[in-house]
Amino acid sequence: MAHRLIVIGGDAAGMSAASQARRRRGRDDLEIVVFERGHFTSYSACGIPYWISGLVPDPEALIARDPEVFRREHAMDVRMRHEVTTIDLERREVVAQNLEGGGEVRERFDDLMYATGAVPVKPPWAVTDAHGVFGMQTLDDGAALRDWLDADPQPRRAVVIGGGYIGVEMAEAMIQRGLSVTLVEAGEQPMSTVDSDMGELVADAMRGLGITIRGSLPVTGLEEHNGRVSAVVTEEGSIPADVVVLGLGVRPNTTLAEAAGLPLGPTGAIRVDRRMRVPGFPGIWAAGDCVETLHRVSGLPVHVPLGTHANKQGRVAGINIGGGYATFTGVIGTAVTKVCDLEVGRTGLRERDAKAAGFEFVSVIAESTNRAGYYPGSRPMTVKLIAERPSGRLLGAQIVGWSEAAKRIDTLAVALWNGMTVDDMTQLDLGYAPPYAPVWDPVLIAARKAVDALAALDR
């Protein structure tokens, strides 16, 4: 009997693991069964806001491989619209419900790949039967929202609740669709993934797009009329709405894992080792947005749900399942986004993260431009660095600016990954030409400023 791998979840982590395992074991030696409760496999959830806005014309553009490709070219038994409801570790079986055809199936496994991803945070006040309220995590979620926006009567007023990546990107998408948009945020301002001084730059850009921002305003409920959402209720009154998007973040989808007795870490996500094995459970693997991982700077476990991590973790798990050896060594929290033409990047620790991890540090902000000041199209760029005292080791960085801003965070991420000090960074040999950077790149200007700040404190 062939060795059997069951995969729960048909997106980034699950299909990366399945594909790697298939490459390393012949078709006769490994049987792969994939259960996916949705309608799509291997798609870019990060691209959903751009499909909503109309920048991406159709959902097929976001799909890397459809189920038939996996069936035909990789000999995988991919079962769409099947939701696994039970993991029986003692019998090494899973039970799944056919969501369209009905009925129940029970399948054995030798190895189990748990890749259920994350689910949108949905507080009690958001649990409603009213139509027009959407979380935004899967391509199915995006399809439902598109249908609502295109239906009669067409919505005119959108309220986005939460100012993280999804909230900011969806607010922009709604503006581009021609809706009036209000973003409601419980914190002082949107984009809490950067420090407040940098987040204020993002908020200013959003206001410039015509987005109304209501900060420090907790939501307490939703109102409906004739079965449709009609308003968002806050502590300062109601905000009219024809469509509501929940951008309150996500939590790891661990319901099945917890019921089966798999260990969860302090973040609420599944604990795994560097090879993506679930400790104490031979043959059980997990990867993607449902697991926690090590932050390489703070040394603490974190839950950072990003497609880049999911693909890498799935690949590591698949190599190991297939008989090879690979490890996932952690994350530093690098991420980028945009608000219209304003670009935002961050990596490593924010100030509050550094304090929580017990670091002594300095933080500096450097103002520069994306190109030589005399070159056409030169625009402002703000770089923030956080460096450890007294060593000068880089702990974190943030960038807000226009063209050529966000991807500069990659330079800082590489420096951070390799434990460089800000003094080391002042000597980096970065590319220069007037169309691409000033003669002193913004990264180098910020590093010099951090060196000066450290020296001033040591005097």
Coordinates of C-alpha atoms in Angstrom, one line a residue:
M1 CA 0.0 0.0 0.0
A2 CA 1.4 3.4 -1.0
H3 CA 2.3 5.9 1.7
R4 CA -0.5 8.4 2.0
L5 CA -0.4 12.2 2.6
I6 CA -3.6 14.0 3.5
V7 CA -3.5 17.8 3.1
I8 CA -6.1 20.0 4.8
G9 CA -6.2 23.3 2.9
G10 CA -5.5 23.9 -0.8
D11 CA -3.8 27.2 -0.9
A12 CA -0.2 28.4 -0.5
A13 CA 1.2 26.2 2.4
G14 CA -0.9 23.1 1.6
M15 CA -0.2 23.0 -2.1
S16 CA 3.5 24.0 -1.7
A17 CA 3.9 21.1 0.7
A18 CA 2.0 18.7 -1.6
S19 CA 4.0 19.7 -4.7
Q20 CA 7.4 19.4 -3.0
A21 CA 6.5 16.0 -1.5
R22 CA 5.4 14.8 -5.0
R23 CA 8.6 15.9 -6.6
R24 CA 10.7 13.8 -4.1
R25 CA 8.6 10.7 -4.1
G26 CA 7.3 8.8 -7.2
R27 CA 3.7 8.6 -8.1
D28 CA 3.6 5.0 -7.1
D29 CA 5.3 5.6 -3.7
L30 CA 3.1 8.5 -2.5
E31 CA -0.6 9.0 -2.7
I32 CA -1.8 12.6 -2.0
V33 CA -5.3 13.6 -1.1
V34 CA -6.1 17.3 -0.7
F35 CA -9.3 18.6 1.0
E36 CA -10.3 22.3 0.2
R37 CA -13.5 23.7 1.4
G38 CA -13.5 26.6 -1.0
H39 CA -13.8 26.9 -4.8
F40 CA -10.1 27.7 -5.6
T41 CA -6.6 26.4 -5.0
S42 CA -3.3 28.2 -5.0
Y43 CA -4.5 31.7 -5.4
S44 CA -3.2 35.1 -4.3
A45 CA -5.4 36.4 -1.5
C46 CA -3.1 39.5 -1.4
G47 CA -4.4 40.4 -4.8
I48 CA -8.1 40.5 -3.8
P49 CA -8.3 44.3 -3.1
Y50 CA -6.9 45.0 -6.6
W51 CA -9.6 42.7 -8.1
I52 CA -12.3 44.5 -6.0
S53 CA -11.0 47.9 -7.3
G54 CA -11.1 46.7 -10.9
L55 CA -7.3 47.0 -11.4
V56 CA -7.2 43.2 -11.9
P57 CA -9.9 42.3 -14.4
D58 CA -11.0 38.8 -13.2
P59 CA -10.3 36.3 -10.4
E60 CA -8.6 33.9 -12.8
A61 CA -5.7 36.3 -12.9
L62 CA -5.1 35.6 -9.2
I63 CA -5.1 31.8 -9.5
A64 CA -1.6 30.3 -9.9
R65 CA -2.9 26.7 -10.5
D66 CA -6.4 25.4 -10.6
P67 CA -7.4 21.9 -9.2
E68 CA -7.3 20.2 -12.5
V69 CA -3.6 21.1 -13.0
F70 CA -2.8 19.4 -9.7
R71 CA -4.9 16.4 -10.6
R72 CA -3.5 16.0 -14.2
E73 CA 0.1 17.0 -13.8
H74 CA 0.9 16.1 -10.2
A75 CA -1.4 13.0 -9.7
M76 CA -3.1 14.6 -6.7
D77 CA -6.6 13.7 -5.6
V78 CA -7.9 17.3 -5.0
R79 CA -11.4 17.4 -3.5
M80 CA -12.9 20.8 -3.7
R81 CA -15.8 22.0 -1.5
H82 CA -14.8 19.3 1.1
E83 CA -14.5 20.5 4.6
V84 CA -12.6 18.4 7.1
T85 CA -14.6 18.2 10.3
T86 CA -12.6 15.7 12.4
I87 CA -9.0 14.6 12.8
D88 CA -8.8 11.1 14.5
L89 CA -5.1 10.9 15.5
E90 CA -5.5 7.5 17.1
R91 CA -7.0 5.9 13.9
R92 CA -5.0 8.2 11.7
E93 CA -8.0 9.2 9.7
V94 CA -9.8 12.4 8.8
V95 CA -13.5 12.9 8.3
A96 CA -14.7 15.4 5.7
Q97 CA -18.1 16.7 4.6
N98 CA -19.0 17.2 0.9
L99 CA -20.4 20.8 1.0
E100 CA -22.2 20.5 -2.3
G101 CA -22.9 16.9 -3.0
G102 CA -23.6 16.0 0.6
G103 CA -22.4 13.0 2.5
E104 CA -19.3 12.2 4.5
V105 CA -16.0 10.7 3.6
R106 CA -13.4 9.1 5.9
E107 CA -9.8 8.8 4.7
R108 CA -6.7 7.3 6.3
F109 CA -3.3 9.0 6.4
D110 CA 0.3 8.2 7.1
D111 CA 1.3 11.9 7.1
L112 CA -1.0 14.8 7.7
M113 CA -0.4 18.4 6.4
Y114 CA -2.4 20.9 8.4
A115 CA -2.7 24.1 6.3
T116 CA -6.0 25.7 7.2
G117 CA -4.8 29.2 7.1
A118 CA -6.4 32.0 9.1
V119 CA -9.9 33.4 9.5
P120 CA -11.0 37.0 9.9
V121 CA -11.5 38.3 13.4
K122 CA -15.2 38.7 13.9
P123 CA -16.3 40.2 17.2
P124 CA -19.8 39.4 18.6
W125 CA -21.3 42.7 17.3
A126 CA -20.3 41.6 13.7
V127 CA -22.3 38.3 13.9
T128 CA -25.4 39.3 11.9
D129 CA -27.8 37.9 9.3
A130 CA -27.8 41.2 7.5
H131 CA -26.5 41.2 4.0
G132 CA -23.7 43.5 3.0
V133 CA -21.1 42.6 5.7
F134 CA -17.9 41.0 4.5
G135 CA -14.7 39.6 5.9
M136 CA -11.9 39.5 3.4
Q137 CA -9.7 36.4 3.6
T138 CA -10.4 34.1 0.7
L139 CA -11.1 34.4 -3.0
D140 CA -14.7 33.3 -2.2
D141 CA -14.9 36.3 0.2
G142 CA -13.8 38.6 -2.6
A143 CA -16.3 37.1 -5.1
A144 CA -19.1 37.6 -2.6
L145 CA -18.2 41.3 -2.2
R146 CA -17.8 41.8 -5.9
D147 CA -21.3 40.4 -6.4
W148 CA -22.7 42.8 -3.8
L149 CA -21.0 45.8 -5.3
D150 CA -22.3 45.0 -8.8
A151 CA -25.9 44.2 -7.7
D152 CA -28.9 46.5 -7.7
P153 CA -29.2 48.7 -5.8
Q154 CA -25.5 49.5 -6.0
P155 CA -23.9 50.5 -2.7
R156 CA -22.9 54.1 -2.4
R157 CA -21.5 54.3 1.1
A158 CA -18.8 52.0 2.4
V159 CA -17.5 51.7 5.9
V160 CA -14.3 49.8 6.5
I161 CA -13.7 48.7 10.1
G162 CA -10.1 48.3 11.0
G163 CA -7.0 50.1 9.6
G164 CA -4.5 47.3 9.1
Y165 CA -3.3 46.1 5.7
I166 CA -6.6 44.7 4.5
G167 CA -8.6 47.7 5.9
V168 CA -6.3 50.3 4.2
E169 CA -6.2 48.4 0.9
M170 CA -9.9 47.8 0.8
A171 CA -10.6 51.5 1.6
E172 CA -8.6 52.5 -1.4
A173 CA -10.4 49.9 -3.5
M174 CA -13.8 51.3 -2.5
I175 CA -12.7 54.8 -3.4
Q176 CA -11.5 53.6 -6.8
R177 CA -15.0 52.0 -7.2
G178 CA -16.5 55.4 -6.7
L179 CA -18.0 54.8 -3.3
S180 CA -17.8 57.3 -0.4
V181 CA -15.6 55.6 2.2
T182 CA -15.2 56.0 6.0
L183 CA -12.5 54.0 7.8
V184 CA -13.2 53.4 11.5
E185 CA -10.3 52.5 13.7
A186 CA -10.3 51.7 17.4
G187 CA -6.7 53.1 17.6
E188 CA -5.6 56.6 17.1
Q189 CA -4.9 56.1 13.4
P190 CA -4.7 53.4 10.7
M191 CA -1.6 51.2 10.0
S192 CA -0.7 50.1 13.5
T193 CA 2.0 47.9 11.9
V194 CA 4.2 51.0 11.9
D195 CA 4.8 53.4 14.7
S196 CA 2.3 56.2 15.2
D197 CA 4.6 59.0 13.8
M198 CA 4.9 57.0 10.5
G199 CA 1.2 56.0 10.6
E200 CA 0.2 59.6 10.6
L201 CA 1.8 60.0 7.2
V202 CA -0.3 57.2 5.9
A203 CA -3.5 58.7 7.4
D204 CA -2.7 62.0 5.7
A205 CA -2.4 60.3 2.4
M206 CA -5.7 58.5 2.9
R207 CA -7.5 61.7 3.7
G208 CA -6.0 63.1 0.5
L209 CA -7.8 60.4 -1.4
G210 CA -11.1 61.5 0.1
I211 CA -11.3 58.7 2.8
T212 CA -12.8 59.9 6.1
I213 CA -10.9 58.5 9.0
R214 CA -12.6 58.1 12.4
G215 CA -9.8 57.1 14.9
S216 CA -10.1 56.2 18.5
L217 CA -13.6 55.0 17.8
P218 CA -14.7 51.5 18.9
V219 CA -17.5 49.9 17.0
T220 CA -20.4 48.6 19.1
G221 CA -22.9 47.2 16.6
L222 CA -24.5 47.2 13.2
E223 CA -27.9 48.4 12.1
E224 CA -29.9 46.8 9.3
H225 CA -33.0 47.7 7.2
N226 CA -34.9 45.1 5.2
G227 CA -32.3 42.5 5.7
R228 CA -29.4 44.8 4.5
V229 CA -26.8 46.5 6.6
S230 CA -27.7 50.2 6.9
A231 CA -25.2 51.6 9.5
V232 CA -22.2 51.0 11.7
V233 CA -22.9 51.9 15.4
T234 CA -20.1 53.5 17.4
E235 CA -19.7 55.1 20.8
E236 CA -20.3 58.5 19.0
G237 CA -23.3 57.6 17.0
S238 CA -24.1 55.7 13.7
I239 CA -22.3 55.9 10.4
P240 CA -24.5 55.2 7.4
A241 CA -23.3 52.2 5.3
D242 CA -24.5 50.2 2.3
V243 CA -21.5 47.9 2.6
V244 CA -19.3 47.0 5.5
V245 CA -15.8 45.4 5.2
L246 CA -14.3 44.0 8.3
G247 CA -10.5 44.7 8.4
L248 CA -10.0 43.7 12.0
G249 CA -7.1 41.3 11.3
V250 CA -7.1 37.5 11.3
R251 CA -6.6 34.7 13.8
P252 CA -5.1 31.3 13.1
N253 CA -7.7 28.7 12.0
T254 CA -6.9 26.1 14.7
T255 CA -10.4 24.8 15.6
L256 CA -9.6 21.3 14.2
A257 CA -6.1 21.2 15.6
E258 CA -7.3 22.1 19.1
A259 CA -10.1 19.5 19.0
A260 CA -7.6 16.9 17.9
G261 CA -5.2 17.8 20.8
L262 CA -2.5 19.4 18.8
P263 CA -0.4 22.0 20.8
L264 CA -1.0 25.7 20.5
G265 CA 1.5 28.3 21.4
P266 CA 1.2 31.6 23.2
T267 CA 0.0 33.3 20.0
G268 CA -2.9 30.9 19.7
A269 CA -1.4 29.3 16.6
I270 CA 0.0 25.8 16.3
R271 CA 3.4 25.1 17.7
V272 CA 5.8 23.6 15.2
D273 CA 9.6 23.0 15.0
R274 CA 12.0 24.3 12.4
R275 CA 11.1 21.4 10.1
M276 CA 7.4 22.3 10.4
R277 CA 6.6 19.2 12.5
V278 CA 4.1 19.4 15.3
P279 CA 6.2 18.3 18.3
G280 CA 5.1 15.1 19.9
F281 CA 2.9 14.0 17.0
P282 CA 4.9 11.9 14.5
G283 CA 3.8 12.4 10.9
I284 CA 1.8 15.6 11.7
W285 CA 2.9 18.7 10.0
A286 CA 1.6 22.3 9.9
A287 CA 2.4 25.4 7.9
G288 CA 1.1 28.8 6.9
D289 CA -1.2 31.2 8.6
C290 CA -2.3 28.7 11.2
V291 CA 1.2 28.3 12.8
E292 CA 3.4 30.5 14.9
T293 CA 7.1 31.0 14.2
L294 CA 10.2 32.5 15.7
H295 CA 10.9 36.2 15.4
R296 CA 14.6 36.4 14.7
V297 CA 15.1 39.7 16.4
S298 CA 13.0 39.5 19.5
G299 CA 13.5 35.7 19.9
L300 CA 9.8 35.4 20.7
P301 CA 7.1 33.3 19.1
V302 CA 4.9 35.4 16.7
H303 CA 2.0 34.9 14.4
V304 CA 2.7 36.7 11.1
P305 CA 0.2 35.7 8.4
L306 CA 1.8 36.4 5.1
G307 CA 1.7 34.4 1.8
T308 CA 5.5 34.6 1.5
H309 CA 5.9 32.7 4.8
A310 CA 3.1 30.2 3.9
N311 CA 4.8 29.3 0.7
K312 CA 8.2 28.9 2.3
Q313 CA 6.9 26.9 5.2
G314 CA 4.9 24.6 3.0
R315 CA 8.0 24.0 0.8
V316 CA 10.0 23.1 3.9
A317 CA 7.3 20.7 5.1
G318 CA 7.0 19.1 1.7
I319 CA 10.8 18.5 1.4
N320 CA 10.8 16.8 4.8
I321 CA 7.7 14.8 4.0
G322 CA 9.3 13.7 0.8
G323 CA 12.4 12.4 2.6
G324 CA 14.7 15.4 2.4
Y325 CA 15.8 17.8 5.0
A326 CA 14.9 21.5 5.3
T327 CA 14.2 24.1 8.0
F328 CA 12.4 27.3 8.3
T329 CA 14.5 29.6 10.5
G330 CA 12.0 32.3 11.4
V331 CA 10.7 35.7 10.3
I332 CA 11.5 39.4 10.8
G333 CA 8.1 40.8 9.9
T334 CA 8.9 42.4 6.6
A335 CA 5.9 43.8 4.8
V336 CA 4.9 46.4 2.2
T337 CA 1.7 48.0 1.0
K338 CA 0.5 51.2 -0.6
V339 CA -2.2 53.8 -0.4
C340 CA -2.7 55.1 -3.9
D341 CA 0.8 56.2 -4.8
L342 CA 2.1 56.4 -1.2
E343 CA 4.2 53.3 -0.4
V344 CA 4.7 51.8 3.1
G345 CA 7.3 49.3 4.2
R346 CA 8.4 47.9 7.5
T347 CA 10.7 45.2 8.9
G348 CA 11.7 44.0 12.4
L349 CA 10.5 45.6 15.6
R350 CA 8.5 48.7 16.2
E351 CA 9.3 50.9 19.2
R352 CA 6.6 49.1 21.3
D353 CA 7.9 45.7 20.2
A354 CA 11.5 46.6 21.2
K355 CA 10.2 47.8 24.6
A356 CA 8.2 44.7 25.2
A357 CA 11.3 42.5 24.3
G358 CA 13.4 44.4 26.8
F359 CA 15.7 46.3 24.4
E360 CA 17.3 49.6 25.1
F361 CA 17.3 51.5 21.9
V362 CA 17.3 54.7 20.0
S363 CA 15.0 55.6 17.1
V364 CA 15.7 58.2 14.4
I365 CA 13.7 59.6 11.5
A366 CA 15.4 60.8 8.4
E367 CA 13.8 62.9 5.6
S368 CA 15.1 62.5 2.1
T369 CA 13.9 62.0 -1.5
N370 CA 13.4 59.0 -3.7
R371 CA 15.6 60.5 -6.5
A372 CA 18.2 63.2 -6.8
G373 CA 16.4 66.5 -5.9
Y374 CA 16.9 68.0 -9.3
Y375 CA 15.7 65.0 -11.2
P376 CA 12.0 65.1 -12.5
G377 CA 9.7 63.2 -10.2
S378 CA 11.6 63.6 -7.0
R379 CA 9.3 63.0 -4.1
P380 CA 9.7 63.0 -0.3
M381 CA 10.7 59.8 1.6
T382 CA 10.7 59.2 5.4
V383 CA 12.9 56.5 6.9
K384 CA 12.8 55.4 10.5
L385 CA 15.4 53.2 12.1
I386 CA 15.4 51.6 15.5
A387 CA 18.9 50.5 16.8
E388 CA 19.9 48.7 20.0
R389 CA 22.0 50.6 22.6
P390 CA 24.9 50.5 22.9
S391 CA 25.7 47.9 20.2
G392 CA 24.0 49.8 17.4
R393 CA 22.5 46.6 16.0
L394 CA 19.5 47.3 13.8
L395 CA 16.3 46.2 15.4
G396 CA 13.7 47.6 13.0
A397 CA 13.0 49.9 10.2
Q398 CA 10.0 51.7 8.5
I399 CA 9.7 53.6 5.3
V400 CA 6.9 55.8 4.0
G401 CA 7.2 57.6 0.7
W402 CA 6.4 57.8 -2.9
S403 CA 7.8 55.9 -5.9
E404 CA 10.8 53.7 -5.1
A405 CA 10.1 53.8 -1.4
A406 CA 8.6 50.5 -0.3
K407 CA 11.1 48.1 -1.9
R408 CA 14.0 49.9 -0.1
I409 CA 12.8 48.1 3.0
D410 CA 14.4 45.0 1.4
T411 CA 17.8 46.5 1.9
L412 CA 17.0 47.1 5.5
A413 CA 15.5 43.6 5.9
V414 CA 18.7 42.0 4.6
A415 CA 20.8 44.1 7.0
L416 CA 18.5 43.1 9.9
W417 CA 18.5 39.4 8.9
N418 CA 22.3 39.4 9.1
G419 CA 22.6 41.3 12.4
M420 CA 24.3 44.4 10.9
T421 CA 24.8 47.5 13.0
V422 CA 23.8 50.9 11.8
D423 CA 27.5 51.8 11.6
D424 CA 28.0 48.8 9.3
M425 CA 25.2 50.1 7.2
T426 CA 26.7 53.5 6.5
Q427 CA 29.3 51.7 4.4
L428 CA 26.8 49.7 2.2
D429 CA 27.6 49.9 -1.5
L430 CA 24.2 50.8 -2.8
G431 CA 23.4 51.6 -6.4
Y432 CA 23.2 55.3 -7.4
A433 CA 22.0 57.2 -10.4
P434 CA 19.9 60.4 -10.3
P435 CA 16.7 58.7 -11.6
Y436 CA 16.8 56.2 -8.7
A437 CA 18.4 57.8 -5.7
P438 CA 20.2 60.8 -4.3
V439 CA 23.9 60.5 -4.0
W440 CA 23.3 59.6 -0.3
D441 CA 20.6 57.0 -0.4
P442 CA 17.8 57.5 2.2
V443 CA 18.8 54.3 3.8
L444 CA 22.4 55.6 4.3
I445 CA 21.2 59.0 5.6
A446 CA 19.1 57.2 8.2
A447 CA 21.9 54.9 9.2
R448 CA 24.3 57.9 9.7
K449 CA 21.6 59.7 11.8
A450 CA 21.3 56.6 14.0
V451 CA 25.0 56.4 14.5
D452 CA 25.1 60.1 15.5
A453 CA 22.2 59.5 17.9
L454 CA 24.0 56.6 19.6
A455 CA 27.2 58.6 19.9
A456 CA 25.4 61.5 21.5
L457 CA 23.9 59.2 24.1
D458 CA 27.3 57.7 24.9
R459 CA 29.0 61.1 25.5

